[in-house]
Coordinates of C-alpha atoms in Angstrom, one line a residue:
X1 CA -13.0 6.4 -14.2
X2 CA -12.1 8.7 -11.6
X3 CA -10.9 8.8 -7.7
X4 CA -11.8 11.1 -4.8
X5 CA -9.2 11.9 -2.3
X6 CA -9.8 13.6 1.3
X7 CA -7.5 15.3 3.7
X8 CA -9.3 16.0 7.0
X9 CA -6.8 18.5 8.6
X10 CA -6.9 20.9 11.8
X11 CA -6.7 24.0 9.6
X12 CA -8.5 23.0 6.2
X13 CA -10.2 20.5 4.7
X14 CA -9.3 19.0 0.8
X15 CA -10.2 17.4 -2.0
X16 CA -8.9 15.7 -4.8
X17 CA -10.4 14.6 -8.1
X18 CA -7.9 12.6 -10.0
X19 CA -8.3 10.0 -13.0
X20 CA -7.5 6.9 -12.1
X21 CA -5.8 5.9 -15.8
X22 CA -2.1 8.3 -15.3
X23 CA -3.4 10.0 -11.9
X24 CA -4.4 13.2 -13.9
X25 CA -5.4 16.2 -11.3
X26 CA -9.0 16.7 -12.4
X27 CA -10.1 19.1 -10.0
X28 CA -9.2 20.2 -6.0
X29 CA -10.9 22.2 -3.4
X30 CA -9.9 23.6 -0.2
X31 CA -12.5 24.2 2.6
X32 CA -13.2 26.9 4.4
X33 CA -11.2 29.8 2.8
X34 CA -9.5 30.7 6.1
X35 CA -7.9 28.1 8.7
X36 CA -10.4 26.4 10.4
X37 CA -10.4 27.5 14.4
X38 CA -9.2 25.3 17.4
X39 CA -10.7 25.9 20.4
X40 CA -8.9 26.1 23.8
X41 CA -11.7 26.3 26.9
X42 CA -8.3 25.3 29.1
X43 CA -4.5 25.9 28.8
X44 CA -3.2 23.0 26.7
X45 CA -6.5 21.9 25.5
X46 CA -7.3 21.8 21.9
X47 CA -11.0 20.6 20.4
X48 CA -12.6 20.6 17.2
X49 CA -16.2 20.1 16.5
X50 CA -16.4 16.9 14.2
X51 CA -19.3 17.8 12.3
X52 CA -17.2 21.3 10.8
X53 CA -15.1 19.1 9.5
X54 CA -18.2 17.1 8.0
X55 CA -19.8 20.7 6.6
X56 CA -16.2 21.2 5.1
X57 CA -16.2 18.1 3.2
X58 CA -19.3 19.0 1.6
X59 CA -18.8 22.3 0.7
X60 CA -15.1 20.9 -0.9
X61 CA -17.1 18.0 -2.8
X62 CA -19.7 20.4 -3.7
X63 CA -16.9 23.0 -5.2
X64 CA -15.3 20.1 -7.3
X65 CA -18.3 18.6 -8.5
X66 CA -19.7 22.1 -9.9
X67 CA -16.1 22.6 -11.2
X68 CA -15.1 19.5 -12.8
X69 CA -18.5 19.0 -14.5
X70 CA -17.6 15.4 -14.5
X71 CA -21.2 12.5 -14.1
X72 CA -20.6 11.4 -10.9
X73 CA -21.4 7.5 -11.6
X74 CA -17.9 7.7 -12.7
X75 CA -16.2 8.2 -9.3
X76 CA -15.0 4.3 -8.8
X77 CA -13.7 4.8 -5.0
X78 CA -13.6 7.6 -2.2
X79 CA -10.1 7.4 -0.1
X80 CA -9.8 9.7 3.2
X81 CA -6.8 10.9 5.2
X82 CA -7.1 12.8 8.4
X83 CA -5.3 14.5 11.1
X84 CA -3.7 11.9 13.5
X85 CA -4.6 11.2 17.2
X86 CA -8.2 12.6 17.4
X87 CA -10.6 11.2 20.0
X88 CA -14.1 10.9 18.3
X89 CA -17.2 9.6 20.8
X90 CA -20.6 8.3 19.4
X91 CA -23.7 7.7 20.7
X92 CA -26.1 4.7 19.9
X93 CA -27.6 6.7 17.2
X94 CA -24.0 7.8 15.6
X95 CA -24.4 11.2 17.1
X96 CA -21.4 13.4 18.6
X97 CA -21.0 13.4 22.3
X98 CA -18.5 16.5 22.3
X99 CA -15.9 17.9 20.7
X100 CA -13.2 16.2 19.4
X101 CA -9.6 15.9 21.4
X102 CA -7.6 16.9 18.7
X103 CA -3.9 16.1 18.1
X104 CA -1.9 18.6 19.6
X105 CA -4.8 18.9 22.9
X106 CA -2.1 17.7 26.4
X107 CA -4.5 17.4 28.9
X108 CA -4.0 13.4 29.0
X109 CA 0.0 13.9 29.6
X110 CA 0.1 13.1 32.7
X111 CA -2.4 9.9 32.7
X112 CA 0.0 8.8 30.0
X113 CA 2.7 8.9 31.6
X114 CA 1.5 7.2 35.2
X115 CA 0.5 4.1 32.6
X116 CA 4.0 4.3 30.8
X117 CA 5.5 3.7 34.4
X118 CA 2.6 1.7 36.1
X119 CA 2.4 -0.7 32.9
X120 CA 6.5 -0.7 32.4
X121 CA 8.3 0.8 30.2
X122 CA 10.4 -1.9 29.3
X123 CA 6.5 -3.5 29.0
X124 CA 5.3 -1.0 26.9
X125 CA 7.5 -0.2 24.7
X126 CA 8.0 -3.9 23.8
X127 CA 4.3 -4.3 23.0
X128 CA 3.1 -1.2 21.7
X129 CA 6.6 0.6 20.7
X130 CA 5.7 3.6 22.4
X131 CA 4.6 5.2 25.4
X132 CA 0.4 5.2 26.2
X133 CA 1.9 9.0 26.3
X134 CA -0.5 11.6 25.1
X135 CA -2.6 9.4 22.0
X136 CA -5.7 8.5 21.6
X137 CA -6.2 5.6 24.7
X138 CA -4.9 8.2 27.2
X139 CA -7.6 11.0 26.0
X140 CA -9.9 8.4 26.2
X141 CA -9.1 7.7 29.9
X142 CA -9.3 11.4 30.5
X143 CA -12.8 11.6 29.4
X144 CA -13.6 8.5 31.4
X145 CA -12.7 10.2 34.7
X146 CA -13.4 13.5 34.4
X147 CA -16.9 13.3 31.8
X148 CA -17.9 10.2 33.1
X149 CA -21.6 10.6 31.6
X150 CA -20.6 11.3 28.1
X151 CA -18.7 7.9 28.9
X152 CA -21.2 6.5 29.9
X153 CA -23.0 7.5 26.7
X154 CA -20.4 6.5 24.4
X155 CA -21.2 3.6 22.1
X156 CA -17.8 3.5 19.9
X157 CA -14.8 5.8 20.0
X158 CA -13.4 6.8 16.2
X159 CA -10.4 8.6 14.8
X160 CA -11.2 11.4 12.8
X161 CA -11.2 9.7 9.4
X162 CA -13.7 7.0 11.2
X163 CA -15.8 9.6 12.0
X164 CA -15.8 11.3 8.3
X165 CA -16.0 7.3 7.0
X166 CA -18.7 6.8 9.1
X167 CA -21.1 10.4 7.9
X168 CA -20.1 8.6 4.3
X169 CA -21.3 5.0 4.6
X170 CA -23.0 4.7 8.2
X171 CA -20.6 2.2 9.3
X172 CA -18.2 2.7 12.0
X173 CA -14.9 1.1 11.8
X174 CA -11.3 1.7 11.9
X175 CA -7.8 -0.1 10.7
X176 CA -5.1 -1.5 12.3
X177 CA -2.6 1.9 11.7
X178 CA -5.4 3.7 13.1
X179 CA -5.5 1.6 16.1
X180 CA -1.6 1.5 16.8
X181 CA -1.6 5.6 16.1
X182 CA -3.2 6.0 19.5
X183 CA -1.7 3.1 21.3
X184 CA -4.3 0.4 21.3
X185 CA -2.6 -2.0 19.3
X186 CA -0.1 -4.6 20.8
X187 CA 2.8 -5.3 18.2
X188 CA 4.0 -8.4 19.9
X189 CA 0.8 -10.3 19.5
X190 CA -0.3 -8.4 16.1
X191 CA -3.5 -7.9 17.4
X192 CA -5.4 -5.5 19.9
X193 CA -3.7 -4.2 23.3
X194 CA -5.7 -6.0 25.9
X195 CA -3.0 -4.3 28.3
X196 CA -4.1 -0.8 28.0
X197 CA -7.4 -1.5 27.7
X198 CA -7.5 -3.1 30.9
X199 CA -4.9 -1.1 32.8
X200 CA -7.7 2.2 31.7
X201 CA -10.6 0.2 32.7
X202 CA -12.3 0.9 29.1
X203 CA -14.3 -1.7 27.6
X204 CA -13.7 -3.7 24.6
X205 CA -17.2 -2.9 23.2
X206 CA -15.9 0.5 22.4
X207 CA -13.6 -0.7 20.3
X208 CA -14.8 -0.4 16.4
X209 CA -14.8 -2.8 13.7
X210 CA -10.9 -3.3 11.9
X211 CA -10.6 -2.9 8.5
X212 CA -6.9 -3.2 6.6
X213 CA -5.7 0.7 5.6
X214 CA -6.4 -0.6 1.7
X215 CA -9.3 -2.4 1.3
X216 CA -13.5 -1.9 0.7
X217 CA -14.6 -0.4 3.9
X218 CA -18.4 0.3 3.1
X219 CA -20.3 2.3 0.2
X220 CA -21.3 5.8 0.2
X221 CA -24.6 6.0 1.8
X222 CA -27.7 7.3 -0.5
X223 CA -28.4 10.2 2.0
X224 CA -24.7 11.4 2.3
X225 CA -24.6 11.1 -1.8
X226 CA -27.2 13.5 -1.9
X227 CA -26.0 15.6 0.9
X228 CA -22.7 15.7 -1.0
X229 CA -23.7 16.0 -4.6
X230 CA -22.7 12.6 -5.5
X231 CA -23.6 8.9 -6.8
X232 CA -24.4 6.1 -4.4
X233 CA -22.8 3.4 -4.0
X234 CA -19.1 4.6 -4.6
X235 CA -16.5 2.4 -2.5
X236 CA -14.7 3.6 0.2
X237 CA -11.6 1.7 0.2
X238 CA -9.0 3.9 1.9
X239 CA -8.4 5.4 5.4
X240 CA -5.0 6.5 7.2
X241 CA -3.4 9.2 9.0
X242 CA -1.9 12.2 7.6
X243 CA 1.9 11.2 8.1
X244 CA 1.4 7.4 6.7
X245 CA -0.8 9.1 3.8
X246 CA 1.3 11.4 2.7
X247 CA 4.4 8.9 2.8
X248 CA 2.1 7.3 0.5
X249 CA 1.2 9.7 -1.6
X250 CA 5.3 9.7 -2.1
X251 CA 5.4 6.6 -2.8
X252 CA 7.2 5.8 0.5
X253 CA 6.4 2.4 1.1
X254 CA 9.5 0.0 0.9
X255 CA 12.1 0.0 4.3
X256 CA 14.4 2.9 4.0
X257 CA 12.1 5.1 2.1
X258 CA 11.6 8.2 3.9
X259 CA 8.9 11.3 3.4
X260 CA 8.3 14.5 5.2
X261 CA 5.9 17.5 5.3
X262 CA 5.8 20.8 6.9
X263 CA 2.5 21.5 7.1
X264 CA 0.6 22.5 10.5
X265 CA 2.6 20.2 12.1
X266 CA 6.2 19.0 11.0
X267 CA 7.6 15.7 10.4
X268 CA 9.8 13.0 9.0
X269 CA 8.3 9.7 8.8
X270 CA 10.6 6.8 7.6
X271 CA 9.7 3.2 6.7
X272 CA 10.9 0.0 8.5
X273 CA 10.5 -3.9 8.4
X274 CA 11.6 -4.0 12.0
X275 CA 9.9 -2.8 15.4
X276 CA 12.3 0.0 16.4
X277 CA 11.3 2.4 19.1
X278 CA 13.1 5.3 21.1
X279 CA 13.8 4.2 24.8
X280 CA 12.1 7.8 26.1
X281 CA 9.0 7.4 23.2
X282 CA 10.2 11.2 22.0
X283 CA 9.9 9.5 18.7
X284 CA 7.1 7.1 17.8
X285 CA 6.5 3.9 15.7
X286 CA 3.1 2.9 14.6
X287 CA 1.5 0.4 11.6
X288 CA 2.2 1.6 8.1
X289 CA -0.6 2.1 5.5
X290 CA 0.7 -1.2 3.4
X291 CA 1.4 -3.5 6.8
X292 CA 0.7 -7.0 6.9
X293 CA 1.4 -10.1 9.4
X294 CA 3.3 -11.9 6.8
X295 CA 5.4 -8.8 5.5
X296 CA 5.4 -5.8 8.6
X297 CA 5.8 -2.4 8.0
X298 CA 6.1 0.5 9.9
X299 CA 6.3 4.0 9.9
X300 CA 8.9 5.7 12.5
X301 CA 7.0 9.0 12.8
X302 CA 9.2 12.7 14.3
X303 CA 6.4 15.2 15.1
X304 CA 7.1 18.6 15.9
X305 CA 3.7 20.4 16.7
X306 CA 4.6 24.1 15.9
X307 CA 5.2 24.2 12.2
X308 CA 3.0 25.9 10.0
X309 CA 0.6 26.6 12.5
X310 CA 3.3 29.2 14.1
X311 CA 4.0 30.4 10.4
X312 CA 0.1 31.5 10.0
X313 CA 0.4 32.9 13.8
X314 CA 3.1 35.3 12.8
X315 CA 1.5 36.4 9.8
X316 CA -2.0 37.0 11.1
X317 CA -1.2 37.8 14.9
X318 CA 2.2 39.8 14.3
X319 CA 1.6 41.2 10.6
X320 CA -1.8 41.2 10.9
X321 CA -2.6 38.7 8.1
X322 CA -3.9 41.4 5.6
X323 CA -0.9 43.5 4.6
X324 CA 1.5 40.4 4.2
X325 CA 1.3 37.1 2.2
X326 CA 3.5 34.3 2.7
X327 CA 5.4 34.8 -0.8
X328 CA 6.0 38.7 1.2
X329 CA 7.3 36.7 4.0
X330 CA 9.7 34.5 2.3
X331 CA 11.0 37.3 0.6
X332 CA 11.9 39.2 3.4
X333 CA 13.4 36.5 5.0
X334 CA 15.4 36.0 1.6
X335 CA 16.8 39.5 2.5
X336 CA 18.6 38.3 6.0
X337 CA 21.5 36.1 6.7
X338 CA 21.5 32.6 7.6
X339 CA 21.2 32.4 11.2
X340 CA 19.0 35.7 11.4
X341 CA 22.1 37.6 13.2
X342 CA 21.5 35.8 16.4
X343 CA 17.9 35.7 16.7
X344 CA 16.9 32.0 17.3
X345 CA 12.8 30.8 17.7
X346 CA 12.0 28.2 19.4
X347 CA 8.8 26.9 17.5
X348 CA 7.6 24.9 20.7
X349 CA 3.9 26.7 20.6
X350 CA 1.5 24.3 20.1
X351 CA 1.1 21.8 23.1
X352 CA 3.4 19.2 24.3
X353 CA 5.8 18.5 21.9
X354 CA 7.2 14.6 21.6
X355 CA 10.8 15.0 20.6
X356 CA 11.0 16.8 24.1
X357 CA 9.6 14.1 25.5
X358 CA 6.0 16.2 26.0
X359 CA 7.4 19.5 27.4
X360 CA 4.9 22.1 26.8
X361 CA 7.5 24.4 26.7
X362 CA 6.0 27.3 24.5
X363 CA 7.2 29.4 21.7
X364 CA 9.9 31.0 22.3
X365 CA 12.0 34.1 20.3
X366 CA 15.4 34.9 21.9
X367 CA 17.8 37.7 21.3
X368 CA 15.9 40.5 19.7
X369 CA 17.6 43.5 19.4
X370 CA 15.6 46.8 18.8
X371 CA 18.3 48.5 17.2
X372 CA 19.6 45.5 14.7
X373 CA 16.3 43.3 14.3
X374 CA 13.4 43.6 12.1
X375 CA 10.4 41.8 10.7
X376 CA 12.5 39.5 8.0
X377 CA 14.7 38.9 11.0
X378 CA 12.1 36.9 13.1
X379 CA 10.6 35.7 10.0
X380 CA 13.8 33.8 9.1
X381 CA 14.6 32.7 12.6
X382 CA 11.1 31.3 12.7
X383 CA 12.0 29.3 9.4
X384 CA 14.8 28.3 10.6
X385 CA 13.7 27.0 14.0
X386 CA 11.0 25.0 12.3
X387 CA 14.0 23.7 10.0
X388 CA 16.9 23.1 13.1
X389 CA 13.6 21.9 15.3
X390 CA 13.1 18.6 12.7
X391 CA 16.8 18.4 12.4
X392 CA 16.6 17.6 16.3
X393 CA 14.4 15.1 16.0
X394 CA 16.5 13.5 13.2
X395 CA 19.0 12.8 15.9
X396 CA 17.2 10.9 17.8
X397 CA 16.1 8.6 14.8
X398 CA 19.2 8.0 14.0
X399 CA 20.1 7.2 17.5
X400 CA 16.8 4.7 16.5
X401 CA 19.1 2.5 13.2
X402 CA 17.4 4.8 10.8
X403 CA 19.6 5.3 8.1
X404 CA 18.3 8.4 5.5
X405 CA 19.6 9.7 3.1
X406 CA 17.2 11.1 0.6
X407 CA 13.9 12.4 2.0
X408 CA 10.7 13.0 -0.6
X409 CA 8.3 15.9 -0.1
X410 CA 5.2 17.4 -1.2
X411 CA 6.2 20.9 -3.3
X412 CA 3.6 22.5 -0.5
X413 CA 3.2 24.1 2.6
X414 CA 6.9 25.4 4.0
X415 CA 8.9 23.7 1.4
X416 CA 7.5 26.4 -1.2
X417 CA 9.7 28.9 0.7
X418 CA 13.2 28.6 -0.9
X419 CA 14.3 29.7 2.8
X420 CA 13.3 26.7 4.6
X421 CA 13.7 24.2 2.2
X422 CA 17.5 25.6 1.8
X423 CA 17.8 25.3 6.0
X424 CA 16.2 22.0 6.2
X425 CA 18.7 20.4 3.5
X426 CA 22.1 21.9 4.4
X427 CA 21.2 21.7 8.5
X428 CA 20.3 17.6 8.1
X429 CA 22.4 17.1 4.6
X430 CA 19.6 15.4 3.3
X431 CA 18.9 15.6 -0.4
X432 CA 15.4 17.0 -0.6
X433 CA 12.9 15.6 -3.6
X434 CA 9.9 17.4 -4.6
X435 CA 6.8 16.1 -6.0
X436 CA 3.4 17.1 -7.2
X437 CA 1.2 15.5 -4.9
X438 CA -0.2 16.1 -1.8
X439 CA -2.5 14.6 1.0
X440 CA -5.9 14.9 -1.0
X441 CA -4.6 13.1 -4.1
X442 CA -2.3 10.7 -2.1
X443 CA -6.0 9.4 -0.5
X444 CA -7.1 8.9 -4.0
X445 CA -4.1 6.9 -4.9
X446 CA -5.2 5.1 -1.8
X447 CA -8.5 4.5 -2.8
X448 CA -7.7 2.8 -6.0
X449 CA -5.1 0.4 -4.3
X450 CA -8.0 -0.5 -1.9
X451 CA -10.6 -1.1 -4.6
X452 CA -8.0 -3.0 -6.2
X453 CA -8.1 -1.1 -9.2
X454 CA -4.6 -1.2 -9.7
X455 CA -2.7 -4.0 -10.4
X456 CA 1.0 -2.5 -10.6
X457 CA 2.4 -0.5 -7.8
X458 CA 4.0 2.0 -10.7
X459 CA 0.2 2.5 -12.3
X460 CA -0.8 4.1 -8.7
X461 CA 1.9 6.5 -8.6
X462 CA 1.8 7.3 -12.8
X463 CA 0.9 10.9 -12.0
X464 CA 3.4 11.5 -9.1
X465 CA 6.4 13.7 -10.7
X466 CA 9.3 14.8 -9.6
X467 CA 9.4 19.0 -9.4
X468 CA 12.7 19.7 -8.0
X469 CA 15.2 18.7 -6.3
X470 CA 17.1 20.0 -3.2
X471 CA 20.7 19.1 -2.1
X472 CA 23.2 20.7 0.5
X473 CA 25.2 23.2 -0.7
X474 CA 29.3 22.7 0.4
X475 CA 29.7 27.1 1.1
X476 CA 26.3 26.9 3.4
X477 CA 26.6 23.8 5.4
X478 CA 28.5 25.5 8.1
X479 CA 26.9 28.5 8.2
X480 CA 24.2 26.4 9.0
X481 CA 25.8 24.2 11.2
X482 CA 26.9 27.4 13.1
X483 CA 23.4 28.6 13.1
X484 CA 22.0 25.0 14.4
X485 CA 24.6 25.0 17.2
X486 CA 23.1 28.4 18.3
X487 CA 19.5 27.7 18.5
X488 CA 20.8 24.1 20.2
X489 CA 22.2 26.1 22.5
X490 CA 19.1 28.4 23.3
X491 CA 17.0 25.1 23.8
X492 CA 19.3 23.6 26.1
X493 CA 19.0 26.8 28.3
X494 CA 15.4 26.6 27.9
X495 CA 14.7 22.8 28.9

């Protein structure tokens, strides 16, 4: 018996084959080749066509399929995470009405923030434990006002794992973490948040069907089987958002557990029983994958936008992406002292960033010096920044009640570079764990939970293993201290 796991990013798409007896890694694919483009027709703006990302999944199930030569009557369940945030519109017939709004897109800022103040704050983040800021409710608003006849058109709104659910079974629906992730959910009456609905003039009938994270959401459609090279009839029984997915494919579940990633974007997400919030929303709190009435849980989510994504810029804008790899670029920045001898980045390049309480303030590099700096110095200063940028944001969680002290990782993305995953844990003085898992195969775990094929929460997580393990180091900690006090310093000046 086998599971299929999905990760619908911004950059790629992936999937996972595992077995669900022990969680064996059958096979995984990664769509396109290169990182899929975002397009910007207006500063700030970022959109995604929604049916790349459905060509993507095919051509990732197609690749695993071939690969794994498994029979497909085999696959028991299909799980699916996805990037968070996303604004999906459907006609009557199921049909995109225009590009996605994707994550890090900051046109609706503004209309966020009128309904933060207009609504209360005190108001808001009582009931949904966050700004309306710049999620999901607010984009919607913008399209409202300013496309009013692809409004007009629109017969449900999705998230881009409802979207992706919905090419599977035909059914359109969504789940309460979904719902809270872009602020339509009302925490104080655990159901749907009448308040921003009505305060945005949208109607309720946009609003899709609500399934539980974990449970049978449909069947896989005989027209996307064949489309997709596989058996009708396979459960879907999993959908969640990136961060809440790949705390659960760490097995971060229980209150005080806490799991990060430094993909695209960067964060630390830690699990709560209680409904904290920061007073200026710079971090946010939204429904965790395993959340129930009788026993909440929550998932107190830092973002920083500019992670990876600025990473991949300097390598294929700066170094021109063909001469360098990223194992060249860790090495080089291997080669320069912590603290890249006063350069500091400011990885702020990828819309309005929440821990800044939705600055756009850019990317920024500061104190090049032509006749001291070269390439491994920026490349470790932009490391670093992403590291010192998520150590900010850990400071305002603690300000929160969160109490961390051990944080689990995927052994992927920026945590393969011995650079960053050195900064991160002697800047924070976190102990760092590593396992071998990511989000595909953490949607797969998902999957079997939701078609109840496992019993035991430790027969879910049988394949997840620990690969290393990261702790501060007594002779760096200052220097990185010294180094964090720096770049502080630079972003100060800056905001």
């Amino acid at each position: 018996m086998y599971l299929l796991g999905y990760d619908v990013g911004s950059s790629s798409i992936k999937a996972s084959l595992i077995e669900a007896d022990g969680g064996k890694l059958i096979s995984s694919a990664t769509s396109p080749s290169k990182e899929l483009e975002i397009s910007a027709p207006e500063p700030g703006w970022a959109e995604q066509d929604p049916e790349t990302w459905w060509t993507h999944v095919v051509k990732a199930t197609k690749q695993i399929v071939s690969e794994s030569g498994i029979n497909t009557s085999n696959i028991e369940a299909i799980g699916i995470s996805y990037q968070m945030h996303g604004l999906v519109l459907v006609d009557e017939n199921n049909k995109s009405l225009r590009p996605s709004i994707i994550w890090c897109d900051g046109r609706a800022v503004d209309i966020g923030q009128q309904a933060f103040e207009e609504l209360g704050e005190d108001y808001c983040l009582e009931h949904f434990l966050n700004s309306p800021g710049n999620f999901t409710a607010s984009k919607l608003k913008w399209v409202k006002e300013n496309e009013p006849d692809v409004y007009k058109k629109t017969s449900k709104f999705m998230l881009p794992g409802d979207y992706i659910a919905m090419k599977m079974s035909g059914d359109i629906a969504t789940t309460t973490s979904g719902l809270s992730e872009g602020i339509f959910w009302d925490f104080k009456s655990n159901g749907l948040a009448d308040q921003v609905l009505e305060h945005y003039g949208l109607s309720k009938d946009l609003v899709p069907e609500v399934h539980p994270n974990m449970a049978e959401h449909g069947e896989l459609s005989a027209a996307a089987a064949e489309e997709l090279g596989l058996s009708k009839g396979i459960k879907i029984s999993y959908r969640a958002g990136d961060q809440p997915n790949n705390a659960l494919s760490l097995n971060v579940l229980n209150p005080g557990e806490v799991a990060s990633t430094a993909g695209t974007s960067g964060v630390i997400y830690g699990v709560t029983d209680k409904p904290l919030h920061d007073d200026q929303s710079r971090v946010n709190t939204f429904v965790h994958v395993n959340h129930t009435k009788d026993n909440p849980s929550y998932g107190v989510l830092l973002c920083v936008n500019g992670t990876g994504i600025q990473y991949s810029w300097l390598r294929n804008t700066l170094l021109n992406g063909t001469s360098y790899s990223y194992d060249d670029m860790n090495e080089m920045a291997a080669k320069v002292p912590i603290g890249a001898e006063g350069i500091s980045v400011l990885p702020f390049g990828n819309g309005p960033e929440r821990p800044l309480a939705n600055k756009d303030l850019g990317g920024r590099i500061n104190g090049i010096q032509f006749n001291r700096h070269n390439t491994g110095h920026v490349i470790r200063a932009a490391q670093e920044g992403i590291a010192f940028a998520l150590n900010y944001g850990l400071q305002i969680m603690k300000e929160m009640g969160m109490e961390i002290e051990t944080v689990r990782v995927g052994h992927t993305n920026m945590f393969l570079s011995p650079v960053f995953a050195e900064a991160f844990t002697n800047v924070t003085g976190k102990v760092v764990e590593m396992y071998n898992t990511d989000g595909s195969i953490g949607a797969a775990i998902g999957a079997g939970i939701g078609a109840g094929i496992y019993k035991e929460r430790s027969n879910a997580f049988a394949g997840l293993k620990k690969v290393k393990t990261q702790a501060p180091e007594s002779e760096l900690v200052n220097a990185y201290s010294d180094a964090y006090e720096h770049w502080h310093n630079e972003l100060e000046k800056a905001l």
